[in-house]
């Protein structure tokens, strides 16, 4: 990325920022865009490709190619959602702008905003929500209808303009918002609103929009009301049903002013049942970031049992993990050694345990038992001498005793493959 000394550019974009952006893109992985160029192919000619990206951005001549639309099935057979896949070069360019923009907007973001922010995580949002459900009997569970498809371009640009003095940042955000979307059949769509879910810049733009549309508004209008927001997904904690209903009306009006609306069926008022809270309500559970909050039995610090309103892995998340596990056909991977099988399984299952095992981990036990059963079936298919139950059980007891850390999930189950 060597530039002739005589060249002058209208925009001063540091070359090292482009390299930093590529490192982030490479770490996030992702598939090729409309040009079919993947990360490995891009990296094979890295110096030249990054120079071209920097040169065009610095001169103001960078125009994003179409975003490839990939259709992902929604939960419960509710149709599909579109995931936008920019080219690798476009992801690098978007990340350059995100790095620059994040410098000014990150310090202003609300402490209850957790999505796609450095040092913030969904686990922190779930933990904060759990603590507040102990003290707030009611929750307003909010769902914005088609957020990424409907967010107004003019308000996004207005938010960007308010938080940068760099004209190239505004210029390229406008171009990305106007970039065509290429559908699976090859047709191009020129959107007049929305931002592709899946692009490198979209999470930051979404956070900026929601900061002004919701976070700052809540802090101004209802400074004592607690909430947690993860991008466009948020829950609001209330002391009474009356307060929840009032806040729902106010939030609906506020989002309407910003070109959005709450989903009429998925936005719910929830009663947080636990010991000391008598009565019931139409909705007594809600799901937030893959965890379902509801009344559950738990053990207190001194060993006494109590009923609390607690999060645990949701049914939808369990269903997706079960489908993934089934698709592996572990028992048929007989060409692999046991160590190879463990490496393959641990790569995915460790992530499941680290995330969903953070709260009420016992809910994961049935899934982990299924993995154990698959491993024994694998051994029985690979070794004919283990076809009998007695010999398979002896093999299982032996391997789990000799190498109890071989599979990550063995730390969370007992040594018996039939009972977990």
mmCIF file of C-alpha atoms in Angstrom:
data_model
loop_
_atom_site.group_PDB
_atom_site.id
_atom_site.type_symbol
_atom_site.label_atom_id
_atom_site.label_comp_id
_atom_site.label_asym_id
_atom_site.label_seq_id
_atom_site.Cartn_x
_atom_site.Cartn_y
_atom_site.Cartn_z
ATOM 1 C CA UNK A 1 0.000 0.000 0.000
ATOM 2 C CA UNK A 2 2.646 2.508 -1.094
ATOM 3 C CA UNK A 3 1.282 5.817 -2.342
ATOM 4 C CA UNK A 4 3.287 8.199 -4.611
ATOM 5 C CA UNK A 5 4.381 11.178 -2.513
ATOM 6 C CA UNK A 6 3.027 13.651 -5.074
ATOM 7 C CA UNK A 7 -0.499 12.336 -4.875
ATOM 8 C CA UNK A 8 -3.025 14.382 -2.967
ATOM 9 C CA UNK A 9 -6.374 13.146 -1.758
ATOM 10 C CA UNK A 10 -9.448 15.110 -0.723
ATOM 11 C CA UNK A 11 -10.027 12.790 2.258
ATOM 12 C CA UNK A 12 -7.306 11.992 4.779
ATOM 13 C CA UNK A 13 -7.926 8.344 5.553
ATOM 14 C CA UNK A 14 -4.953 6.633 7.244
ATOM 15 C CA UNK A 15 -3.742 3.498 5.483
ATOM 16 C CA UNK A 16 -3.274 1.737 8.800
ATOM 17 C CA UNK A 17 -7.000 2.176 9.432
ATOM 18 C CA UNK A 18 -7.730 0.194 6.257
ATOM 19 C CA UNK A 19 -5.400 -2.578 7.434
ATOM 20 C CA UNK A 20 -7.054 -2.588 10.867
ATOM 21 C CA UNK A 21 -10.433 -2.823 9.160
ATOM 22 C CA UNK A 22 -9.322 -5.854 7.161
ATOM 23 C CA UNK A 23 -8.123 -7.608 10.317
ATOM 24 C CA UNK A 24 -11.579 -7.151 11.824
ATOM 25 C CA UNK A 25 -13.272 -8.399 8.661
ATOM 26 C CA UNK A 26 -11.029 -11.464 8.595
ATOM 27 C CA UNK A 27 -11.770 -12.198 12.266
ATOM 28 C CA UNK A 28 -15.521 -11.963 11.638
ATOM 29 C CA UNK A 29 -15.212 -14.311 8.641
ATOM 30 C CA UNK A 30 -18.280 -14.398 6.405
ATOM 31 C CA UNK A 31 -18.893 -15.524 2.846
ATOM 32 C CA UNK A 32 -18.268 -13.863 -0.517
ATOM 33 C CA UNK A 33 -20.519 -11.131 -1.902
ATOM 34 C CA UNK A 34 -21.774 -10.596 -5.443
ATOM 35 C CA UNK A 35 -18.247 -10.793 -6.877
ATOM 36 C CA UNK A 36 -17.708 -14.308 -5.530
ATOM 37 C CA UNK A 37 -14.428 -13.300 -3.870
ATOM 38 C CA UNK A 38 -13.937 -14.848 -0.442
ATOM 39 C CA UNK A 39 -11.596 -13.720 2.323
ATOM 40 C CA UNK A 40 -8.815 -16.159 1.363
ATOM 41 C CA UNK A 41 -8.851 -15.035 -2.270
ATOM 42 C CA UNK A 42 -8.921 -11.395 -1.158
ATOM 43 C CA UNK A 43 -5.964 -11.967 1.146
ATOM 44 C CA UNK A 44 -3.964 -13.649 -1.649
ATOM 45 C CA UNK A 45 -3.614 -10.213 -3.270
ATOM 46 C CA UNK A 46 -4.016 -8.230 -0.069
ATOM 47 C CA UNK A 47 -1.628 -5.327 -0.622
ATOM 48 C CA UNK A 48 -3.093 -4.444 -4.003
ATOM 49 C CA UNK A 49 -6.721 -4.894 -2.948
ATOM 50 C CA UNK A 50 -6.352 -2.779 0.186
ATOM 51 C CA UNK A 51 -4.552 -0.079 -1.766
ATOM 52 C CA UNK A 52 -7.384 0.080 -4.296
ATOM 53 C CA UNK A 53 -9.935 0.366 -1.474
ATOM 54 C CA UNK A 54 -7.923 3.089 0.302
ATOM 55 C CA UNK A 55 -7.238 4.979 -2.927
ATOM 56 C CA UNK A 56 -10.897 5.075 -3.949
ATOM 57 C CA UNK A 57 -12.124 6.006 -0.485
ATOM 58 C CA UNK A 58 -9.511 8.751 -0.104
ATOM 59 C CA UNK A 59 -10.360 10.221 -3.515
ATOM 60 C CA UNK A 60 -14.119 10.099 -2.980
ATOM 61 C CA UNK A 61 -14.593 7.718 -5.899
ATOM 62 C CA UNK A 62 -15.592 4.632 -3.922
ATOM 63 C CA UNK A 63 -19.054 3.368 -4.832
ATOM 64 C CA UNK A 64 -20.288 0.193 -3.140
ATOM 65 C CA UNK A 65 -21.295 -2.767 -5.305
ATOM 66 C CA UNK A 66 -24.707 -4.417 -4.778
ATOM 67 C CA UNK A 67 -25.288 -6.303 -1.549
ATOM 68 C CA UNK A 68 -26.041 -10.007 -2.027
ATOM 69 C CA UNK A 69 -29.299 -10.965 -0.317
ATOM 70 C CA UNK A 70 -29.346 -14.368 1.380
ATOM 71 C CA UNK A 71 -32.701 -15.595 2.667
ATOM 72 C CA UNK A 72 -32.654 -17.185 6.129
ATOM 73 C CA UNK A 73 -35.724 -19.072 7.441
ATOM 74 C CA UNK A 74 -37.365 -17.469 10.466
ATOM 75 C CA UNK A 75 -38.358 -19.372 13.587
ATOM 76 C CA UNK A 76 -41.733 -21.158 13.719
ATOM 77 C CA UNK A 77 -42.014 -21.161 9.914
ATOM 78 C CA UNK A 78 -42.783 -17.428 9.825
ATOM 79 C CA UNK A 79 -41.208 -17.001 6.392
ATOM 80 C CA UNK A 80 -37.688 -15.771 5.703
ATOM 81 C CA UNK A 81 -35.563 -12.783 6.622
ATOM 82 C CA UNK A 82 -33.020 -11.205 4.353
ATOM 83 C CA UNK A 83 -29.358 -11.186 5.328
ATOM 84 C CA UNK A 84 -27.196 -8.788 3.336
ATOM 85 C CA UNK A 85 -23.721 -9.974 2.353
ATOM 86 C CA UNK A 86 -21.456 -7.193 1.002
ATOM 87 C CA UNK A 87 -18.261 -8.023 -0.861
ATOM 88 C CA UNK A 88 -15.109 -8.431 1.229
ATOM 89 C CA UNK A 89 -13.742 -5.118 -0.081
ATOM 90 C CA UNK A 90 -17.009 -3.400 0.799
ATOM 91 C CA UNK A 91 -16.921 -4.887 4.292
ATOM 92 C CA UNK A 92 -13.422 -3.445 4.702
ATOM 93 C CA UNK A 93 -14.604 -0.013 3.539
ATOM 94 C CA UNK A 94 -17.620 -0.146 5.865
ATOM 95 C CA UNK A 95 -15.407 -1.134 8.780
ATOM 96 C CA UNK A 96 -13.116 1.829 8.088
ATOM 97 C CA UNK A 97 -16.093 4.165 8.477
ATOM 98 C CA UNK A 98 -17.322 2.270 11.541
ATOM 99 C CA UNK A 99 -13.909 2.638 13.226
ATOM 100 C CA UNK A 100 -13.926 6.383 12.615
ATOM 101 C CA UNK A 101 -17.545 6.883 13.642
ATOM 102 C CA UNK A 102 -17.301 4.722 16.743
ATOM 103 C CA UNK A 103 -14.721 7.094 18.244
ATOM 104 C CA UNK A 104 -17.331 9.815 18.695
ATOM 105 C CA UNK A 105 -20.538 7.866 19.271
ATOM 106 C CA UNK A 106 -19.382 5.147 21.682
ATOM 107 C CA UNK A 107 -18.885 7.530 24.645
ATOM 108 C CA UNK A 108 -22.402 8.949 24.290
ATOM 109 C CA UNK A 109 -24.247 5.615 24.171
ATOM 110 C CA UNK A 110 -26.530 4.744 27.074
ATOM 111 C CA UNK A 111 -25.231 2.306 29.725
ATOM 112 C CA UNK A 112 -28.304 0.112 29.131
ATOM 113 C CA UNK A 113 -27.365 -0.357 25.462
ATOM 114 C CA UNK A 114 -25.481 -3.655 25.077
ATOM 115 C CA UNK A 115 -25.551 -4.616 21.407
ATOM 116 C CA UNK A 116 -22.440 -4.640 19.229
ATOM 117 C CA UNK A 117 -20.418 -2.432 21.532
ATOM 118 C CA UNK A 118 -16.835 -2.955 22.724
ATOM 119 C CA UNK A 119 -16.773 -4.437 26.200
ATOM 120 C CA UNK A 120 -20.515 -5.201 26.083
ATOM 121 C CA UNK A 121 -22.192 -8.570 25.582
ATOM 122 C CA UNK A 122 -25.629 -10.175 25.422
ATOM 123 C CA UNK A 123 -24.803 -12.057 28.635
ATOM 124 C CA UNK A 124 -24.458 -8.724 30.432
ATOM 125 C CA UNK A 125 -27.850 -7.634 29.134
ATOM 126 C CA UNK A 126 -29.474 -10.875 30.302
ATOM 127 C CA UNK A 127 -27.797 -10.584 33.716
ATOM 128 C CA UNK A 128 -29.027 -6.990 34.134
ATOM 129 C CA UNK A 129 -32.549 -8.010 33.133
ATOM 130 C CA UNK A 130 -32.501 -10.899 35.626
ATOM 131 C CA UNK A 131 -31.523 -8.576 38.479
ATOM 132 C CA UNK A 132 -34.215 -6.044 37.617
ATOM 133 C CA UNK A 133 -36.911 -8.703 37.356
ATOM 134 C CA UNK A 134 -36.271 -9.448 41.045
ATOM 135 C CA UNK A 135 -37.308 -5.892 41.946
ATOM 136 C CA UNK A 136 -39.805 -5.067 39.171
ATOM 137 C CA UNK A 137 -42.937 -7.254 38.975
ATOM 138 C CA UNK A 138 -43.755 -6.294 35.352
ATOM 139 C CA UNK A 139 -41.890 -6.246 32.049
ATOM 140 C CA UNK A 140 -42.778 -4.631 28.750
ATOM 141 C CA UNK A 141 -41.272 -6.992 26.166
ATOM 142 C CA UNK A 142 -40.876 -4.942 22.976
ATOM 143 C CA UNK A 143 -40.490 -6.132 19.395
ATOM 144 C CA UNK A 144 -39.960 -3.617 16.585
ATOM 145 C CA UNK A 145 -41.612 -4.789 13.400
ATOM 146 C CA UNK A 146 -39.091 -5.100 10.553
ATOM 147 C CA UNK A 147 -36.541 -2.723 12.045
ATOM 148 C CA UNK A 148 -33.743 -3.265 9.516
ATOM 149 C CA UNK A 149 -36.206 -3.102 6.615
ATOM 150 C CA UNK A 150 -37.938 0.094 7.691
ATOM 151 C CA UNK A 151 -35.499 2.374 9.505
ATOM 152 C CA UNK A 152 -35.661 5.776 7.673
ATOM 153 C CA UNK A 153 -32.551 6.808 5.762
ATOM 154 C CA UNK A 154 -32.904 10.522 6.471
ATOM 155 C CA UNK A 155 -32.889 10.004 10.236
ATOM 156 C CA UNK A 156 -29.840 7.740 10.054
ATOM 157 C CA UNK A 157 -27.973 10.363 8.034
ATOM 158 C CA UNK A 158 -29.064 13.053 10.490
ATOM 159 C CA UNK A 159 -27.640 11.023 13.382
ATOM 160 C CA UNK A 160 -24.359 10.495 11.519
ATOM 161 C CA UNK A 161 -24.043 14.180 10.624
ATOM 162 C CA UNK A 162 -24.512 15.105 14.290
ATOM 163 C CA UNK A 163 -21.604 12.931 15.359
ATOM 164 C CA UNK A 164 -18.792 13.441 12.863
ATOM 165 C CA UNK A 165 -16.869 16.287 11.307
ATOM 166 C CA UNK A 166 -15.507 14.047 8.561
ATOM 167 C CA UNK A 167 -17.413 14.590 5.284
ATOM 168 C CA UNK A 168 -16.257 11.239 3.899
ATOM 169 C CA UNK A 169 -18.033 9.408 6.713
ATOM 170 C CA UNK A 170 -21.362 11.020 5.789
ATOM 171 C CA UNK A 171 -20.702 10.539 2.069
ATOM 172 C CA UNK A 172 -20.129 6.809 2.302
ATOM 173 C CA UNK A 173 -22.941 6.162 4.770
ATOM 174 C CA UNK A 174 -25.307 7.772 2.256
ATOM 175 C CA UNK A 175 -23.934 5.603 -0.541
ATOM 176 C CA UNK A 176 -24.284 2.408 1.473
ATOM 177 C CA UNK A 177 -27.870 3.229 2.375
ATOM 178 C CA UNK A 178 -28.605 3.706 -1.332
ATOM 179 C CA UNK A 179 -26.644 0.655 -2.519
ATOM 180 C CA UNK A 180 -28.755 -1.824 -4.515
ATOM 181 C CA UNK A 181 -29.649 -5.211 -3.099
ATOM 182 C CA UNK A 182 -29.239 -8.240 -5.358
ATOM 183 C CA UNK A 183 -31.913 -10.895 -4.805
ATOM 184 C CA UNK A 184 -31.220 -14.628 -5.258
ATOM 185 C CA UNK A 185 -32.758 -14.501 -8.754
ATOM 186 C CA UNK A 186 -30.330 -11.754 -9.775
ATOM 187 C CA UNK A 187 -32.784 -8.861 -9.775
ATOM 188 C CA UNK A 188 -31.695 -5.583 -8.201
ATOM 189 C CA UNK A 189 -33.716 -3.593 -5.681
ATOM 190 C CA UNK A 190 -32.981 0.034 -4.827
ATOM 191 C CA UNK A 191 -34.286 0.511 -1.261
ATOM 192 C CA UNK A 192 -35.558 3.890 -0.092
ATOM 193 C CA UNK A 193 -35.410 2.884 3.590
ATOM 194 C CA UNK A 194 -33.762 0.268 5.787
ATOM 195 C CA UNK A 195 -30.195 -0.950 6.116
ATOM 196 C CA UNK A 196 -29.090 -4.498 5.190
ATOM 197 C CA UNK A 197 -28.873 -6.757 8.206
ATOM 198 C CA UNK A 198 -25.471 -8.381 8.061
ATOM 199 C CA UNK A 199 -23.389 -5.515 6.723
ATOM 200 C CA UNK A 200 -20.411 -4.294 8.755
ATOM 201 C CA UNK A 201 -21.786 -0.783 9.282
ATOM 202 C CA UNK A 202 -25.422 -1.687 10.037
ATOM 203 C CA UNK A 203 -25.040 -2.528 13.765
ATOM 204 C CA UNK A 204 -23.424 0.833 14.485
ATOM 205 C CA UNK A 205 -26.001 2.724 12.430
ATOM 206 C CA UNK A 206 -28.783 0.819 14.197
ATOM 207 C CA UNK A 207 -27.325 1.687 17.601
ATOM 208 C CA UNK A 208 -27.053 5.357 16.645
ATOM 209 C CA UNK A 209 -30.639 5.437 15.417
ATOM 210 C CA UNK A 210 -31.996 3.669 18.495
ATOM 211 C CA UNK A 211 -29.935 5.902 20.775
ATOM 212 C CA UNK A 212 -31.837 8.952 19.562
ATOM 213 C CA UNK A 213 -35.157 7.217 18.915
ATOM 214 C CA UNK A 214 -35.322 5.349 22.223
ATOM 215 C CA UNK A 215 -32.398 5.509 24.709
ATOM 216 C CA UNK A 216 -31.966 9.275 24.905
ATOM 217 C CA UNK A 217 -35.734 9.758 24.756
ATOM 218 C CA UNK A 218 -36.270 7.350 27.674
ATOM 219 C CA UNK A 219 -33.561 9.080 29.688
ATOM 220 C CA UNK A 220 -35.213 12.406 29.017
ATOM 221 C CA UNK A 221 -38.872 11.403 29.487
ATOM 222 C CA UNK A 222 -38.593 8.531 32.008
ATOM 223 C CA UNK A 223 -35.223 8.850 33.755
ATOM 224 C CA UNK A 224 -36.144 6.400 36.549
ATOM 225 C CA UNK A 225 -37.402 3.605 34.274
ATOM 226 C CA UNK A 226 -34.917 0.754 33.775
ATOM 227 C CA UNK A 227 -34.445 -1.088 30.496
ATOM 228 C CA UNK A 228 -31.975 -3.220 28.545
ATOM 229 C CA UNK A 229 -31.544 -2.848 24.802
ATOM 230 C CA UNK A 230 -29.586 -5.039 22.416
ATOM 231 C CA UNK A 231 -29.745 -3.334 19.027
ATOM 232 C CA UNK A 232 -33.477 -3.354 18.138
ATOM 233 C CA UNK A 233 -34.470 -5.813 20.888
ATOM 234 C CA UNK A 234 -35.345 -4.306 24.285
ATOM 235 C CA UNK A 235 -37.255 -4.885 27.505
ATOM 236 C CA UNK A 236 -38.569 -2.245 29.914
ATOM 237 C CA UNK A 237 -39.062 -2.907 33.642
ATOM 238 C CA UNK A 238 -42.171 -1.628 35.404
ATOM 239 C CA UNK A 239 -43.628 -1.594 38.905
ATOM 240 C CA UNK A 240 -47.270 -2.055 37.841
ATOM 241 C CA UNK A 241 -49.417 -3.180 34.954
ATOM 242 C CA UNK A 242 -50.757 0.350 34.687
ATOM 243 C CA UNK A 243 -47.258 1.737 34.232
ATOM 244 C CA UNK A 244 -46.474 -0.923 31.614
ATOM 245 C CA UNK A 245 -49.584 -0.062 29.608
ATOM 246 C CA UNK A 246 -48.783 3.635 29.744
ATOM 247 C CA UNK A 247 -45.195 3.086 28.655
ATOM 248 C CA UNK A 248 -46.339 0.898 25.797
ATOM 249 C CA UNK A 249 -48.531 3.704 24.446
ATOM 250 C CA UNK A 250 -45.776 6.276 24.818
ATOM 251 C CA UNK A 251 -43.137 4.074 23.191
ATOM 252 C CA UNK A 252 -45.491 3.241 20.335
ATOM 253 C CA UNK A 253 -46.032 6.951 19.725
ATOM 254 C CA UNK A 254 -42.316 7.698 19.938
ATOM 255 C CA UNK A 255 -41.318 4.979 17.479
ATOM 256 C CA UNK A 256 -44.125 6.089 15.174
ATOM 257 C CA UNK A 257 -42.554 9.552 15.080
ATOM 258 C CA UNK A 258 -39.326 7.853 13.969
ATOM 259 C CA UNK A 259 -40.898 5.795 11.188
ATOM 260 C CA UNK A 260 -41.142 2.523 13.093
ATOM 261 C CA UNK A 261 -43.806 0.551 14.949
ATOM 262 C CA UNK A 262 -43.989 -2.045 17.676
ATOM 263 C CA UNK A 263 -45.171 -5.453 16.523
ATOM 264 C CA UNK A 264 -48.795 -5.642 17.740
ATOM 265 C CA UNK A 265 -48.651 -9.365 18.551
ATOM 266 C CA UNK A 266 -45.059 -9.838 19.703
ATOM 267 C CA UNK A 267 -44.948 -6.841 22.036
ATOM 268 C CA UNK A 268 -46.291 -8.042 25.383
ATOM 269 C CA UNK A 269 -46.824 -7.026 28.989
ATOM 270 C CA UNK A 270 -45.441 -9.781 31.204
ATOM 271 C CA UNK A 271 -46.030 -10.489 34.888
ATOM 272 C CA UNK A 272 -42.823 -11.722 36.545
ATOM 273 C CA UNK A 273 -44.063 -14.515 38.799
ATOM 274 C CA UNK A 274 -41.901 -15.502 41.762
ATOM 275 C CA UNK A 275 -42.213 -16.143 45.490
ATOM 276 C CA UNK A 276 -44.025 -13.251 47.158
ATOM 277 C CA UNK A 277 -45.912 -12.240 44.001
ATOM 278 C CA UNK A 278 -49.374 -13.680 44.075
ATOM 279 C CA UNK A 279 -51.726 -13.898 41.139
ATOM 280 C CA UNK A 280 -51.269 -14.544 37.456
ATOM 281 C CA UNK A 281 -51.610 -12.820 34.100
ATOM 282 C CA UNK A 282 -52.062 -13.622 30.422
ATOM 283 C CA UNK A 283 -48.290 -13.583 29.849
ATOM 284 C CA UNK A 284 -45.908 -14.848 32.522
ATOM 285 C CA UNK A 285 -42.747 -15.343 30.474
ATOM 286 C CA UNK A 286 -40.689 -13.577 27.843
ATOM 287 C CA UNK A 287 -37.654 -14.411 25.717
ATOM 288 C CA UNK A 288 -34.676 -12.097 25.443
ATOM 289 C CA UNK A 289 -31.448 -12.859 23.541
ATOM 290 C CA UNK A 290 -32.099 -16.600 23.437
ATOM 291 C CA UNK A 291 -33.136 -16.944 27.101
ATOM 292 C CA UNK A 292 -36.680 -17.461 28.335
ATOM 293 C CA UNK A 293 -37.491 -15.740 31.631
ATOM 294 C CA UNK A 294 -40.157 -17.444 33.753
ATOM 295 C CA UNK A 295 -40.847 -18.752 37.242
ATOM 296 C CA UNK A 296 -38.284 -21.435 38.077
ATOM 297 C CA UNK A 297 -37.166 -23.323 41.167
ATOM 298 C CA UNK A 298 -33.684 -22.402 42.366
ATOM 299 C CA UNK A 299 -31.392 -22.861 45.349
ATOM 300 C CA UNK A 300 -30.428 -19.840 47.440
ATOM 301 C CA UNK A 301 -26.951 -19.041 48.817
ATOM 302 C CA UNK A 302 -27.607 -21.040 51.992
ATOM 303 C CA UNK A 303 -29.149 -24.011 50.181
ATOM 304 C CA UNK A 304 -32.822 -23.147 50.688
ATOM 305 C CA UNK A 305 -35.081 -23.635 47.676
ATOM 306 C CA UNK A 306 -37.133 -20.741 46.293
ATOM 307 C CA UNK A 307 -39.081 -19.805 43.173
ATOM 308 C CA UNK A 308 -37.592 -16.945 41.193
ATOM 309 C CA UNK A 309 -38.198 -15.313 37.839
ATOM 310 C CA UNK A 310 -35.113 -16.610 36.079
ATOM 311 C CA UNK A 311 -33.641 -16.962 32.578
ATOM 312 C CA UNK A 312 -32.714 -20.259 30.925
ATOM 313 C CA UNK A 313 -32.033 -21.353 27.363
ATOM 314 C CA UNK A 314 -35.174 -20.853 25.266
ATOM 315 C CA UNK A 315 -37.048 -23.616 23.450
ATOM 316 C CA UNK A 316 -36.188 -22.022 20.106
ATOM 317 C CA UNK A 317 -32.480 -22.012 20.949
ATOM 318 C CA UNK A 318 -32.663 -25.633 22.104
ATOM 319 C CA UNK A 319 -34.459 -26.579 18.897
ATOM 320 C CA UNK A 320 -31.794 -24.942 16.740
ATOM 321 C CA UNK A 321 -28.974 -26.628 18.648
ATOM 322 C CA UNK A 322 -30.768 -29.971 18.416
ATOM 323 C CA UNK A 323 -31.173 -29.561 14.665
ATOM 324 C CA UNK A 324 -27.493 -28.745 14.332
ATOM 325 C CA UNK A 325 -26.545 -31.769 16.419
ATOM 326 C CA UNK A 326 -28.799 -34.019 14.328
ATOM 327 C CA UNK A 327 -27.306 -32.700 11.088
ATOM 328 C CA UNK A 328 -23.805 -33.766 12.177
ATOM 329 C CA UNK A 329 -24.715 -37.487 12.073
ATOM 330 C CA UNK A 330 -22.015 -38.063 14.676
ATOM 331 C CA UNK A 331 -22.565 -41.800 14.824
ATOM 332 C CA UNK A 332 -21.685 -42.054 11.135
ATOM 333 C CA UNK A 333 -18.353 -40.213 11.401
ATOM 334 C CA UNK A 334 -16.493 -43.510 11.758
ATOM 335 C CA UNK A 335 -13.532 -42.417 9.623
ATOM 336 C CA UNK A 336 -12.601 -39.952 12.382
ATOM 337 C CA UNK A 337 -10.602 -40.846 15.460
ATOM 338 C CA UNK A 338 -12.103 -40.111 18.867
ATOM 339 C CA UNK A 339 -9.743 -37.143 19.269
ATOM 340 C CA UNK A 340 -10.788 -35.750 15.888
ATOM 341 C CA UNK A 341 -14.423 -36.188 16.849
ATOM 342 C CA UNK A 342 -13.829 -34.351 20.122
ATOM 343 C CA UNK A 343 -12.082 -31.455 18.373
ATOM 344 C CA UNK A 344 -14.969 -31.113 15.928
ATOM 345 C CA UNK A 345 -17.683 -31.291 18.597
ATOM 346 C CA UNK A 346 -15.890 -29.052 21.117
ATOM 347 C CA UNK A 347 -15.489 -26.255 18.596
ATOM 348 C CA UNK A 348 -19.272 -25.735 18.525
ATOM 349 C CA UNK A 349 -20.530 -27.158 21.813
ATOM 350 C CA UNK A 350 -18.097 -25.076 23.880
ATOM 351 C CA UNK A 351 -19.781 -21.956 22.516
ATOM 352 C CA UNK A 352 -23.220 -23.307 23.392
ATOM 353 C CA UNK A 353 -22.140 -24.060 26.960
ATOM 354 C CA UNK A 354 -20.314 -20.767 27.446
ATOM 355 C CA UNK A 355 -23.377 -18.803 26.378
ATOM 356 C CA UNK A 356 -26.491 -20.792 27.300
ATOM 357 C CA UNK A 357 -24.859 -22.411 30.328
ATOM 358 C CA UNK A 358 -24.335 -19.009 31.923
ATOM 359 C CA UNK A 359 -27.861 -19.035 33.384
ATOM 360 C CA UNK A 360 -29.722 -22.065 34.746
ATOM 361 C CA UNK A 361 -27.284 -24.508 33.094
ATOM 362 C CA UNK A 362 -29.262 -27.606 34.045
ATOM 363 C CA UNK A 363 -31.615 -26.892 31.125
ATOM 364 C CA UNK A 364 -28.789 -27.872 28.769
ATOM 365 C CA UNK A 365 -28.386 -31.354 30.275
ATOM 366 C CA UNK A 366 -30.831 -33.141 27.905
ATOM 367 C CA UNK A 367 -28.927 -31.816 24.897
ATOM 368 C CA UNK A 368 -25.570 -32.852 26.357
ATOM 369 C CA UNK A 369 -26.949 -36.329 27.101
ATOM 370 C CA UNK A 370 -27.874 -36.682 23.436
ATOM 371 C CA UNK A 371 -24.286 -35.928 22.476
ATOM 372 C CA UNK A 372 -23.109 -38.665 24.849
ATOM 373 C CA UNK A 373 -25.519 -41.135 23.276
ATOM 374 C CA UNK A 374 -24.264 -40.208 19.799
ATOM 375 C CA UNK A 375 -20.660 -40.786 20.908
ATOM 376 C CA UNK A 376 -21.493 -44.294 22.147
ATOM 377 C CA UNK A 377 -23.350 -45.053 18.906
ATOM 378 C CA UNK A 378 -20.261 -43.834 17.030
ATOM 379 C CA UNK A 379 -18.077 -46.240 19.009
ATOM 380 C CA UNK A 380 -20.452 -49.139 18.378
ATOM 381 C CA UNK A 381 -20.387 -48.511 14.641
ATOM 382 C CA UNK A 382 -16.619 -48.050 14.537
ATOM 383 C CA UNK A 383 -15.734 -51.051 16.717
ATOM 384 C CA UNK A 384 -17.714 -54.259 16.178
ATOM 385 C CA UNK A 385 -16.655 -55.591 19.584
ATOM 386 C CA UNK A 386 -18.736 -52.845 21.251
ATOM 387 C CA UNK A 387 -22.060 -53.866 19.677
ATOM 388 C CA UNK A 388 -23.387 -55.255 22.971
ATOM 389 C CA UNK A 389 -24.716 -52.845 25.580
ATOM 390 C CA UNK A 390 -22.453 -54.259 28.288
ATOM 391 C CA UNK A 391 -19.243 -53.744 26.286
ATOM 392 C CA UNK A 392 -20.298 -50.290 25.057
ATOM 393 C CA UNK A 393 -21.007 -49.235 28.617
ATOM 394 C CA UNK A 394 -17.635 -50.545 29.768
ATOM 395 C CA UNK A 395 -15.902 -48.656 26.939
ATOM 396 C CA UNK A 396 -17.742 -45.483 27.930
ATOM 397 C CA UNK A 397 -16.810 -45.788 31.599
ATOM 398 C CA UNK A 398 -13.205 -46.431 30.686
ATOM 399 C CA UNK A 399 -12.760 -43.506 28.293
ATOM 400 C CA UNK A 400 -14.509 -40.999 30.554
ATOM 401 C CA UNK A 401 -12.339 -42.117 33.481
ATOM 402 C CA UNK A 402 -9.059 -41.978 31.580
ATOM 403 C CA UNK A 403 -9.711 -38.675 29.786
ATOM 404 C CA UNK A 404 -12.572 -36.823 31.521
ATOM 405 C CA UNK A 405 -11.774 -33.539 29.736
ATOM 406 C CA UNK A 406 -11.685 -34.941 26.193
ATOM 407 C CA UNK A 407 -15.121 -33.535 25.380
ATOM 408 C CA UNK A 408 -15.867 -30.114 26.853
ATOM 409 C CA UNK A 409 -19.424 -31.022 27.807
ATOM 410 C CA UNK A 410 -18.253 -33.942 29.949
ATOM 411 C CA UNK A 411 -17.446 -31.394 32.641
ATOM 412 C CA UNK A 412 -21.185 -30.691 32.849
ATOM 413 C CA UNK A 413 -22.548 -34.271 32.821
ATOM 414 C CA UNK A 414 -21.940 -37.333 34.946
ATOM 415 C CA UNK A 415 -19.942 -40.312 33.756
ATOM 416 C CA UNK A 416 -22.982 -42.301 32.679
ATOM 417 C CA UNK A 417 -23.961 -41.995 29.049
ATOM 418 C CA UNK A 418 -27.486 -43.335 29.525
ATOM 419 C CA UNK A 419 -28.447 -40.964 32.368
ATOM 420 C CA UNK A 420 -26.240 -37.935 31.591
#
